[in-house]
């Protein structure tokens, strides 16, 4: 039987401080060896730009 995998989904933050906090949180969660992180598009009125910026920051 294969092992279950986990992943994490983030909502794009509304502020630069929120992006900083999200990146810090992702670094902590990375210790759990997730299969992937995803960023929700269009959640809570977010825009494509904020989603893209969030993905870029997570990949850095």
JSON list of N, CA and C in Angstrom, two decimals:
[
{"chain": "A", "resi": 1, "resn": "UNK", "atom": "N", "xyz": [0.84, -1.17, 0.00]},
{"chain": "A", "resi": 1, "resn": "UNK", "atom": "CA", "xyz": [0.00, 0.00, 0.00]},
{"chain": "A", "resi": 1, "resn": "UNK", "atom": "C", "xyz": [0.89, 1.24, 0.00]},
{"chain": "A", "resi": 2, "resn": "UNK", "atom": "N", "xyz": [0.53, 2.23, -0.80]},
{"chain": "A", "resi": 2, "resn": "UNK", "atom": "CA", "xyz": [1.34, 3.44, -0.88]},
{"chain": "A", "resi": 2, "resn": "UNK", "atom": "C", "xyz": [1.05, 4.36, 0.31]},
{"chain": "A", "resi": 3, "resn": "UNK", "atom": "N", "xyz": [2.01, 5.19, 0.60]},
{"chain": "A", "resi": 3, "resn": "UNK", "atom": "CA", "xyz": [1.88, 6.15, 1.70]},
{"chain": "A", "resi": 3, "resn": "UNK", "atom": "C", "xyz": [1.01, 7.32, 1.26]},
{"chain": "A", "resi": 4, "resn": "UNK", "atom": "N", "xyz": [0.16, 7.81, 2.16]},
{"chain": "A", "resi": 4, "resn": "UNK", "atom": "CA", "xyz": [-0.61, 9.01, 1.82]},
{"chain": "A", "resi": 4, "resn": "UNK", "atom": "C", "xyz": [0.31, 10.22, 1.67]},
{"chain": "A", "resi": 5, "resn": "UNK", "atom": "N", "xyz": [-0.06, 11.11, 0.79]},
{"chain": "A", "resi": 5, "resn": "UNK", "atom": "CA", "xyz": [0.70, 12.34, 0.60]},
{"chain": "A", "resi": 5, "resn": "UNK", "atom": "C", "xyz": [-0.15, 13.52, 1.03]},
{"chain": "A", "resi": 6, "resn": "UNK", "atom": "N", "xyz": [0.53, 14.55, 1.46]},
{"chain": "A", "resi": 6, "resn": "UNK", "atom": "CA", "xyz": [-0.18, 15.77, 1.84]},
{"chain": "A", "resi": 6, "resn": "UNK", "atom": "C", "xyz": [0.22, 16.91, 0.91]},
{"chain": "A", "resi": 7, "resn": "UNK", "atom": "N", "xyz": [-0.64, 17.89, 0.82]},
{"chain": "A", "resi": 7, "resn": "UNK", "atom": "CA", "xyz": [-0.34, 19.11, 0.08]},
{"chain": "A", "resi": 7, "resn": "UNK", "atom": "C", "xyz": [-0.97, 20.26, 0.85]},
{"chain": "A", "resi": 8, "resn": "UNK", "atom": "N", "xyz": [-0.57, 21.47, 0.52]},
{"chain": "A", "resi": 8, "resn": "UNK", "atom": "CA", "xyz": [-1.10, 22.66, 1.19]},
{"chain": "A", "resi": 8, "resn": "UNK", "atom": "C", "xyz": [-1.59, 23.64, 0.14]},
{"chain": "A", "resi": 9, "resn": "UNK", "atom": "N", "xyz": [-2.73, 24.24, 0.42]},
{"chain": "A", "resi": 9, "resn": "UNK", "atom": "CA", "xyz": [-3.30, 25.24, -0.47]},
{"chain": "A", "resi": 9, "resn": "UNK", "atom": "C", "xyz": [-3.32, 26.59, 0.25]},
{"chain": "A", "resi": 10, "resn": "UNK", "atom": "N", "xyz": [-2.84, 27.61, -0.43]},
{"chain": "A", "resi": 10, "resn": "UNK", "atom": "CA", "xyz": [-2.80, 28.96, 0.14]},
{"chain": "A", "resi": 10, "resn": "UNK", "atom": "C", "xyz": [-3.72, 29.89, -0.63]},
{"chain": "A", "resi": 11, "resn": "UNK", "atom": "N", "xyz": [-4.24, 30.87, 0.08]},
{"chain": "A", "resi": 11, "resn": "UNK", "atom": "CA", "xyz": [-4.98, 31.96, -0.54]},
{"chain": "A", "resi": 11, "resn": "UNK", "atom": "C", "xyz": [-4.01, 33.12, -0.72]},
{"chain": "A", "resi": 12, "resn": "UNK", "atom": "N", "xyz": [-4.04, 33.82, -1.86]},
{"chain": "A", "resi": 12, "resn": "UNK", "atom": "CA", "xyz": [-3.13, 34.94, -2.06]},
{"chain": "A", "resi": 12, "resn": "UNK", "atom": "C", "xyz": [-3.36, 36.03, -1.01]},
{"chain": "A", "resi": 13, "resn": "UNK", "atom": "N", "xyz": [-2.32, 36.43, -0.30]},
{"chain": "A", "resi": 13, "resn": "UNK", "atom": "CA", "xyz": [-2.48, 37.49, 0.71]},
{"chain": "A", "resi": 13, "resn": "UNK", "atom": "C", "xyz": [-2.82, 38.83, 0.06]},
{"chain": "A", "resi": 14, "resn": "UNK", "atom": "N", "xyz": [-3.42, 39.71, 0.85]},
{"chain": "A", "resi": 14, "resn": "UNK", "atom": "CA", "xyz": [-3.81, 41.04, 0.36]},
{"chain": "A", "resi": 14, "resn": "UNK", "atom": "C", "xyz": [-2.70, 42.07, 0.53]},
{"chain": "A", "resi": 15, "resn": "UNK", "atom": "N", "xyz": [-1.69, 41.76, 1.36]},
{"chain": "A", "resi": 15, "resn": "UNK", "atom": "CA", "xyz": [-0.64, 42.74, 1.65]},
{"chain": "A", "resi": 15, "resn": "UNK", "atom": "C", "xyz": [0.74, 42.11, 1.49]},
{"chain": "A", "resi": 16, "resn": "UNK", "atom": "N", "xyz": [1.76, 42.98, 1.40]},
{"chain": "A", "resi": 16, "resn": "UNK", "atom": "CA", "xyz": [3.13, 42.49, 1.34]},
{"chain": "A", "resi": 16, "resn": "UNK", "atom": "C", "xyz": [3.52, 41.79, 2.64]},
{"chain": "A", "resi": 17, "resn": "UNK", "atom": "N", "xyz": [3.02, 42.30, 3.76]},
{"chain": "A", "resi": 17, "resn": "UNK", "atom": "CA", "xyz": [3.28, 41.64, 5.05]},
{"chain": "A", "resi": 17, "resn": "UNK", "atom": "C", "xyz": [2.66, 40.24, 5.06]},
{"chain": "A", "resi": 18, "resn": "UNK", "atom": "N", "xyz": [1.50, 40.11, 4.43]},
{"chain": "A", "resi": 18, "resn": "UNK", "atom": "CA", "xyz": [0.85, 38.81, 4.34]},
{"chain": "A", "resi": 18, "resn": "UNK", "atom": "C", "xyz": [1.66, 37.83, 3.50]},
{"chain": "A", "resi": 19, "resn": "UNK", "atom": "N", "xyz": [2.25, 38.31, 2.43]},
{"chain": "A", "resi": 19, "resn": "UNK", "atom": "CA", "xyz": [3.10, 37.45, 1.60]},
{"chain": "A", "resi": 19, "resn": "UNK", "atom": "C", "xyz": [4.31, 36.99, 2.39]},
{"chain": "A", "resi": 20, "resn": "UNK", "atom": "N", "xyz": [4.91, 37.91, 3.14]},
{"chain": "A", "resi": 20, "resn": "UNK", "atom": "CA", "xyz": [6.06, 37.55, 3.98]},
{"chain": "A", "resi": 20, "resn": "UNK", "atom": "C", "xyz": [5.67, 36.45, 4.97]},
{"chain": "A", "resi": 21, "resn": "UNK", "atom": "N", "xyz": [4.54, 36.61, 5.62]},
{"chain": "A", "resi": 21, "resn": "UNK", "atom": "CA", "xyz": [4.07, 35.62, 6.60]},
{"chain": "A", "resi": 21, "resn": "UNK", "atom": "C", "xyz": [3.77, 34.29, 5.91]},
{"chain": "A", "resi": 22, "resn": "UNK", "atom": "N", "xyz": [3.17, 34.33, 4.73]},
{"chain": "A", "resi": 22, "resn": "UNK", "atom": "CA", "xyz": [2.87, 33.11, 4.00]},
{"chain": "A", "resi": 22, "resn": "UNK", "atom": "C", "xyz": [4.15, 32.35, 3.66]},
{"chain": "A", "resi": 23, "resn": "UNK", "atom": "N", "xyz": [5.17, 33.05, 3.20]},
{"chain": "A", "resi": 23, "resn": "UNK", "atom": "CA", "xyz": [6.44, 32.41, 2.87]},
{"chain": "A", "resi": 23, "resn": "UNK", "atom": "C", "xyz": [7.05, 31.78, 4.12]},
{"chain": "A", "resi": 24, "resn": "UNK", "atom": "N", "xyz": [7.00, 32.48, 5.24]},
{"chain": "A", "resi": 24, "resn": "UNK", "atom": "CA", "xyz": [7.51, 31.93, 6.50]},
{"chain": "A", "resi": 24, "resn": "UNK", "atom": "C", "xyz": [6.75, 30.66, 6.88]},
{"chain": "A", "resi": 25, "resn": "UNK", "atom": "N", "xyz": [5.44, 30.70, 6.72]},
{"chain": "A", "resi": 25, "resn": "UNK", "atom": "CA", "xyz": [4.61, 29.54, 7.04]},
{"chain": "A", "resi": 25, "resn": "UNK", "atom": "C", "xyz": [4.93, 28.37, 6.11]},
{"chain": "A", "resi": 26, "resn": "UNK", "atom": "N", "xyz": [5.10, 28.65, 4.83]},
{"chain": "A", "resi": 26, "resn": "UNK", "atom": "CA", "xyz": [5.43, 27.61, 3.86]},
{"chain": "A", "resi": 26, "resn": "UNK", "atom": "C", "xyz": [6.77, 26.96, 4.20]},
{"chain": "A", "resi": 27, "resn": "UNK", "atom": "N", "xyz": [7.73, 27.75, 4.67]},
{"chain": "A", "resi": 27, "resn": "UNK", "atom": "CA", "xyz": [9.03, 27.20, 5.05]},
{"chain": "A", "resi": 27, "resn": "UNK", "atom": "C", "xyz": [8.88, 26.22, 6.22]},
{"chain": "A", "resi": 28, "resn": "UNK", "atom": "N", "xyz": [8.03, 26.56, 7.17]},
{"chain": "A", "resi": 28, "resn": "UNK", "atom": "CA", "xyz": [7.78, 25.66, 8.31]},
{"chain": "A", "resi": 28, "resn": "UNK", "atom": "C", "xyz": [7.07, 24.39, 7.83]},
{"chain": "A", "resi": 29, "resn": "UNK", "atom": "N", "xyz": [6.05, 24.56, 6.98]},
{"chain": "A", "resi": 29, "resn": "UNK", "atom": "CA", "xyz": [5.30, 23.41, 6.49]},
{"chain": "A", "resi": 29, "resn": "UNK", "atom": "C", "xyz": [6.13, 22.51, 5.58]},
{"chain": "A", "resi": 30, "resn": "UNK", "atom": "N", "xyz": [7.15, 23.06, 4.94]},
{"chain": "A", "resi": 30, "resn": "UNK", "atom": "CA", "xyz": [8.01, 22.27, 4.05]},
{"chain": "A", "resi": 30, "resn": "UNK", "atom": "C", "xyz": [8.68, 21.12, 4.81]},
{"chain": "A", "resi": 31, "resn": "UNK", "atom": "N", "xyz": [8.84, 21.27, 6.10]},
{"chain": "A", "resi": 31, "resn": "UNK", "atom": "CA", "xyz": [9.45, 20.22, 6.92]},
{"chain": "A", "resi": 31, "resn": "UNK", "atom": "C", "xyz": [8.59, 18.95, 6.94]},
{"chain": "A", "resi": 32, "resn": "UNK", "atom": "N", "xyz": [7.32, 19.06, 6.57]},
{"chain": "A", "resi": 32, "resn": "UNK", "atom": "CA", "xyz": [6.44, 17.89, 6.52]},
{"chain": "A", "resi": 32, "resn": "UNK", "atom": "C", "xyz": [6.53, 17.15, 5.19]},
{"chain": "A", "resi": 33, "resn": "UNK", "atom": "N", "xyz": [7.38, 17.64, 4.30]},
{"chain": "A", "resi": 33, "resn": "UNK", "atom": "CA", "xyz": [7.63, 17.03, 2.99]},
{"chain": "A", "resi": 33, "resn": "UNK", "atom": "C", "xyz": [6.34, 16.87, 2.16]},
{"chain": "A", "resi": 34, "resn": "UNK", "atom": "N", "xyz": [5.64, 17.98, 1.92]},
{"chain": "A", "resi": 34, "resn": "UNK", "atom": "CA", "xyz": [4.39, 17.88, 1.15]},
{"chain": "A", "resi": 34, "resn": "UNK", "atom": "C", "xyz": [4.67, 17.53, -0.32]},
{"chain": "A", "resi": 35, "resn": "UNK", "atom": "N", "xyz": [3.68, 16.96, -0.97]},
{"chain": "A", "resi": 35, "resn": "UNK", "atom": "CA", "xyz": [3.80, 16.67, -2.40]},
{"chain": "A", "resi": 35, "resn": "UNK", "atom": "C", "xyz": [3.89, 17.97, -3.20]},
{"chain": "A", "resi": 36, "resn": "UNK", "atom": "N", "xyz": [3.14, 18.99, -2.75]},
{"chain": "A", "resi": 36, "resn": "UNK", "atom": "CA", "xyz": [3.18, 20.29, -3.42]},
{"chain": "A", "resi": 36, "resn": "UNK", "atom": "C", "xyz": [2.44, 21.33, -2.59]},
{"chain": "A", "resi": 37, "resn": "UNK", "atom": "N", "xyz": [2.66, 22.58, -2.95]},
{"chain": "A", "resi": 37, "resn": "UNK", "atom": "CA", "xyz": [1.89, 23.72, -2.46]},
{"chain": "A", "resi": 37, "resn": "UNK", "atom": "C", "xyz": [1.08, 24.24, -3.64]},
{"chain": "A", "resi": 38, "resn": "UNK", "atom": "N", "xyz": [-0.13, 24.71, -3.38]},
{"chain": "A", "resi": 38, "resn": "UNK", "atom": "CA", "xyz": [-0.90, 25.34, -4.45]},
{"chain": "A", "resi": 38, "resn": "UNK", "atom": "C", "xyz": [-1.43, 26.69, -3.95]},
{"chain": "A", "resi": 39, "resn": "UNK", "atom": "N", "xyz": [-1.75, 27.55, -4.90]},
{"chain": "A", "resi": 39, "resn": "UNK", "atom": "CA", "xyz": [-2.29, 28.87, -4.57]},
{"chain": "A", "resi": 39, "resn": "UNK", "atom": "C", "xyz": [-3.62, 29.00, -5.28]},
{"chain": "A", "resi": 40, "resn": "UNK", "atom": "N", "xyz": [-4.66, 29.29, -4.52]},
{"chain": "A", "resi": 40, "resn": "UNK", "atom": "CA", "xyz": [-6.01, 29.42, -5.06]},
{"chain": "A", "resi": 40, "resn": "UNK", "atom": "C", "xyz": [-6.10, 30.66, -5.94]},
{"chain": "A", "resi": 41, "resn": "UNK", "atom": "N", "xyz": [-6.74, 30.51, -7.08]},
{"chain": "A", "resi": 41, "resn": "UNK", "atom": "CA", "xyz": [-6.93, 31.63, -7.99]},
{"chain": "A", "resi": 41, "resn": "UNK", "atom": "C", "xyz": [-8.32, 32.21, -7.80]},
{"chain": "A", "resi": 42, "resn": "UNK", "atom": "N", "xyz": [-8.40, 33.51, -7.62]},
{"chain": "A", "resi": 42, "resn": "UNK", "atom": "CA", "xyz": [-9.68, 34.19, -7.56]},
{"chain": "A", "resi": 42, "resn": "UNK", "atom": "C", "xyz": [-10.40, 34.09, -6.23]},
{"chain": "A", "resi": 43, "resn": "UNK", "atom": "N", "xyz": [-9.72, 33.61, -5.20]},
{"chain": "A", "resi": 43, "resn": "UNK", "atom": "CA", "xyz": [-10.36, 33.46, -3.89]},
{"chain": "A", "resi": 43, "resn": "UNK", "atom": "C", "xyz": [-10.44, 34.80, -3.17]},
{"chain": "A", "resi": 44, "resn": "UNK", "atom": "N", "xyz": [-11.55, 35.07, -2.56]},
{"chain": "A", "resi": 44, "resn": "UNK", "atom": "CA", "xyz": [-11.69, 36.28, -1.75]},
{"chain": "A", "resi": 44, "resn": "UNK", "atom": "C", "xyz": [-11.45, 37.56, -2.52]},
{"chain": "A", "resi": 45, "resn": "UNK", "atom": "N", "xyz": [-11.74, 37.54, -3.81]},
{"chain": "A", "resi": 45, "resn": "UNK", "atom": "CA", "xyz": [-11.55, 38.74, -4.61]},
{"chain": "A", "resi": 45, "resn": "UNK", "atom": "C", "xyz": [-10.12, 38.95, -5.08]},
{"chain": "A", "resi": 46, "resn": "UNK", "atom": "N", "xyz": [-9.27, 37.92, -4.94]},
{"chain": "A", "resi": 46, "resn": "UNK", "atom": "CA", "xyz": [-7.89, 38.08, -5.38]},
{"chain": "A", "resi": 46, "resn": "UNK", "atom": "C", "xyz": [-7.82, 38.15, -6.90]},
{"chain": "A", "resi": 47, "resn": "UNK", "atom": "N", "xyz": [-6.72, 38.66, -7.37]},
{"chain": "A", "resi": 47, "resn": "UNK", "atom": "CA", "xyz": [-6.54, 38.83, -8.81]},
{"chain": "A", "resi": 47, "resn": "UNK", "atom": "C", "xyz": [-5.48, 37.87, -9.32]},
{"chain": "A", "resi": 48, "resn": "UNK", "atom": "N", "xyz": [-5.42, 37.75, -10.63]},
{"chain": "A", "resi": 48, "resn": "UNK", "atom": "CA", "xyz": [-4.39, 36.92, -11.24]},
{"chain": "A", "resi": 48, "resn": "UNK", "atom": "C", "xyz": [-3.01, 37.41, -10.84]},
{"chain": "A", "resi": 49, "resn": "UNK", "atom": "N", "xyz": [-2.84, 38.72, -10.75]},
{"chain": "A", "resi": 49, "resn": "UNK", "atom": "CA", "xyz": [-1.54, 39.29, -10.39]},
{"chain": "A", "resi": 49, "resn": "UNK", "atom": "C", "xyz": [-1.12, 38.84, -9.00]},
{"chain": "A", "resi": 50, "resn": "UNK", "atom": "N", "xyz": [-2.01, 38.92, -8.04]},
{"chain": "A", "resi": 50, "resn": "UNK", "atom": "CA", "xyz": [-1.65, 38.52, -6.68]},
{"chain": "A", "resi": 50, "resn": "UNK", "atom": "C", "xyz": [-1.37, 37.02, -6.60]},
{"chain": "A", "resi": 51, "resn": "UNK", "atom": "N", "xyz": [-2.13, 36.23, -7.35]},
{"chain": "A", "resi": 51, "resn": "UNK", "atom": "CA", "xyz": [-1.87, 34.79, -7.37]},
{"chain": "A", "resi": 51, "resn": "UNK", "atom": "C", "xyz": [-0.49, 34.52, -7.94]},
{"chain": "A", "resi": 52, "resn": "UNK", "atom": "N", "xyz": [-0.17, 35.15, -9.05]},
{"chain": "A", "resi": 52, "resn": "UNK", "atom": "CA", "xyz": [1.14, 34.97, -9.68]},
{"chain": "A", "resi": 52, "resn": "UNK", "atom": "C", "xyz": [2.26, 35.41, -8.75]},
{"chain": "A", "resi": 53, "resn": "UNK", "atom": "N", "xyz": [2.12, 36.57, -8.14]},
{"chain": "A", "resi": 53, "resn": "UNK", "atom": "CA", "xyz": [3.14, 37.07, -7.22]},
{"chain": "A", "resi": 53, "resn": "UNK", "atom": "C", "xyz": [3.35, 36.10, -6.06]},
{"chain": "A", "resi": 54, "resn": "UNK", "atom": "N", "xyz": [2.28, 35.53, -5.56]},
{"chain": "A", "resi": 54, "resn": "UNK", "atom": "CA", "xyz": [2.38, 34.58, -4.46]},
{"chain": "A", "resi": 54, "resn": "UNK", "atom": "C", "xyz": [3.13, 33.33, -4.89]},
{"chain": "A", "resi": 55, "resn": "UNK", "atom": "N", "xyz": [2.82, 32.81, -6.07]},
{"chain": "A", "resi": 55, "resn": "UNK", "atom": "CA", "xyz": [3.52, 31.63, -6.58]},
{"chain": "A", "resi": 55, "resn": "UNK", "atom": "C", "xyz": [5.00, 31.91, -6.75]},
{"chain": "A", "resi": 56, "resn": "UNK", "atom": "N", "xyz": [5.33, 33.06, -7.31]},
{"chain": "A", "resi": 56, "resn": "UNK", "atom": "CA", "xyz": [6.74, 33.43, -7.51]},
{"chain": "A", "resi": 56, "resn": "UNK", "atom": "C", "xyz": [7.47, 33.47, -6.17]},
{"chain": "A", "resi": 57, "resn": "UNK", "atom": "N", "xyz": [6.87, 34.09, -5.17]},
{"chain": "A", "resi": 57, "resn": "UNK", "atom": "CA", "xyz": [7.51, 34.18, -3.85]},
{"chain": "A", "resi": 57, "resn": "UNK", "atom": "C", "xyz": [7.71, 32.80, -3.24]},
{"chain": "A", "resi": 58, "resn": "UNK", "atom": "N", "xyz": [6.74, 31.92, -3.40]},
{"chain": "A", "resi": 58, "resn": "UNK", "atom": "CA", "xyz": [6.87, 30.57, -2.85]},
{"chain": "A", "resi": 58, "resn": "UNK", "atom": "C", "xyz": [7.98, 29.78, -3.54]},
{"chain": "A", "resi": 59, "resn": "UNK", "atom": "N", "xyz": [8.21, 30.07, -4.81]},
{"chain": "A", "resi": 59, "resn": "UNK", "atom": "CA", "xyz": [9.23, 29.33, -5.55]},
{"chain": "A", "resi": 59, "resn": "UNK", "atom": "C", "xyz": [10.65, 29.84, -5.30]},
{"chain": "A", "resi": 60, "resn": "UNK", "atom": "N", "xyz": [10.78, 31.03, -4.74]},
{"chain": "A", "resi": 60, "resn": "UNK", "atom": "CA", "xyz": [12.11, 31.60, -4.52]},
{"chain": "A", "resi": 60, "resn": "UNK", "atom": "C", "xyz": [12.88, 30.84, -3.46]}
]
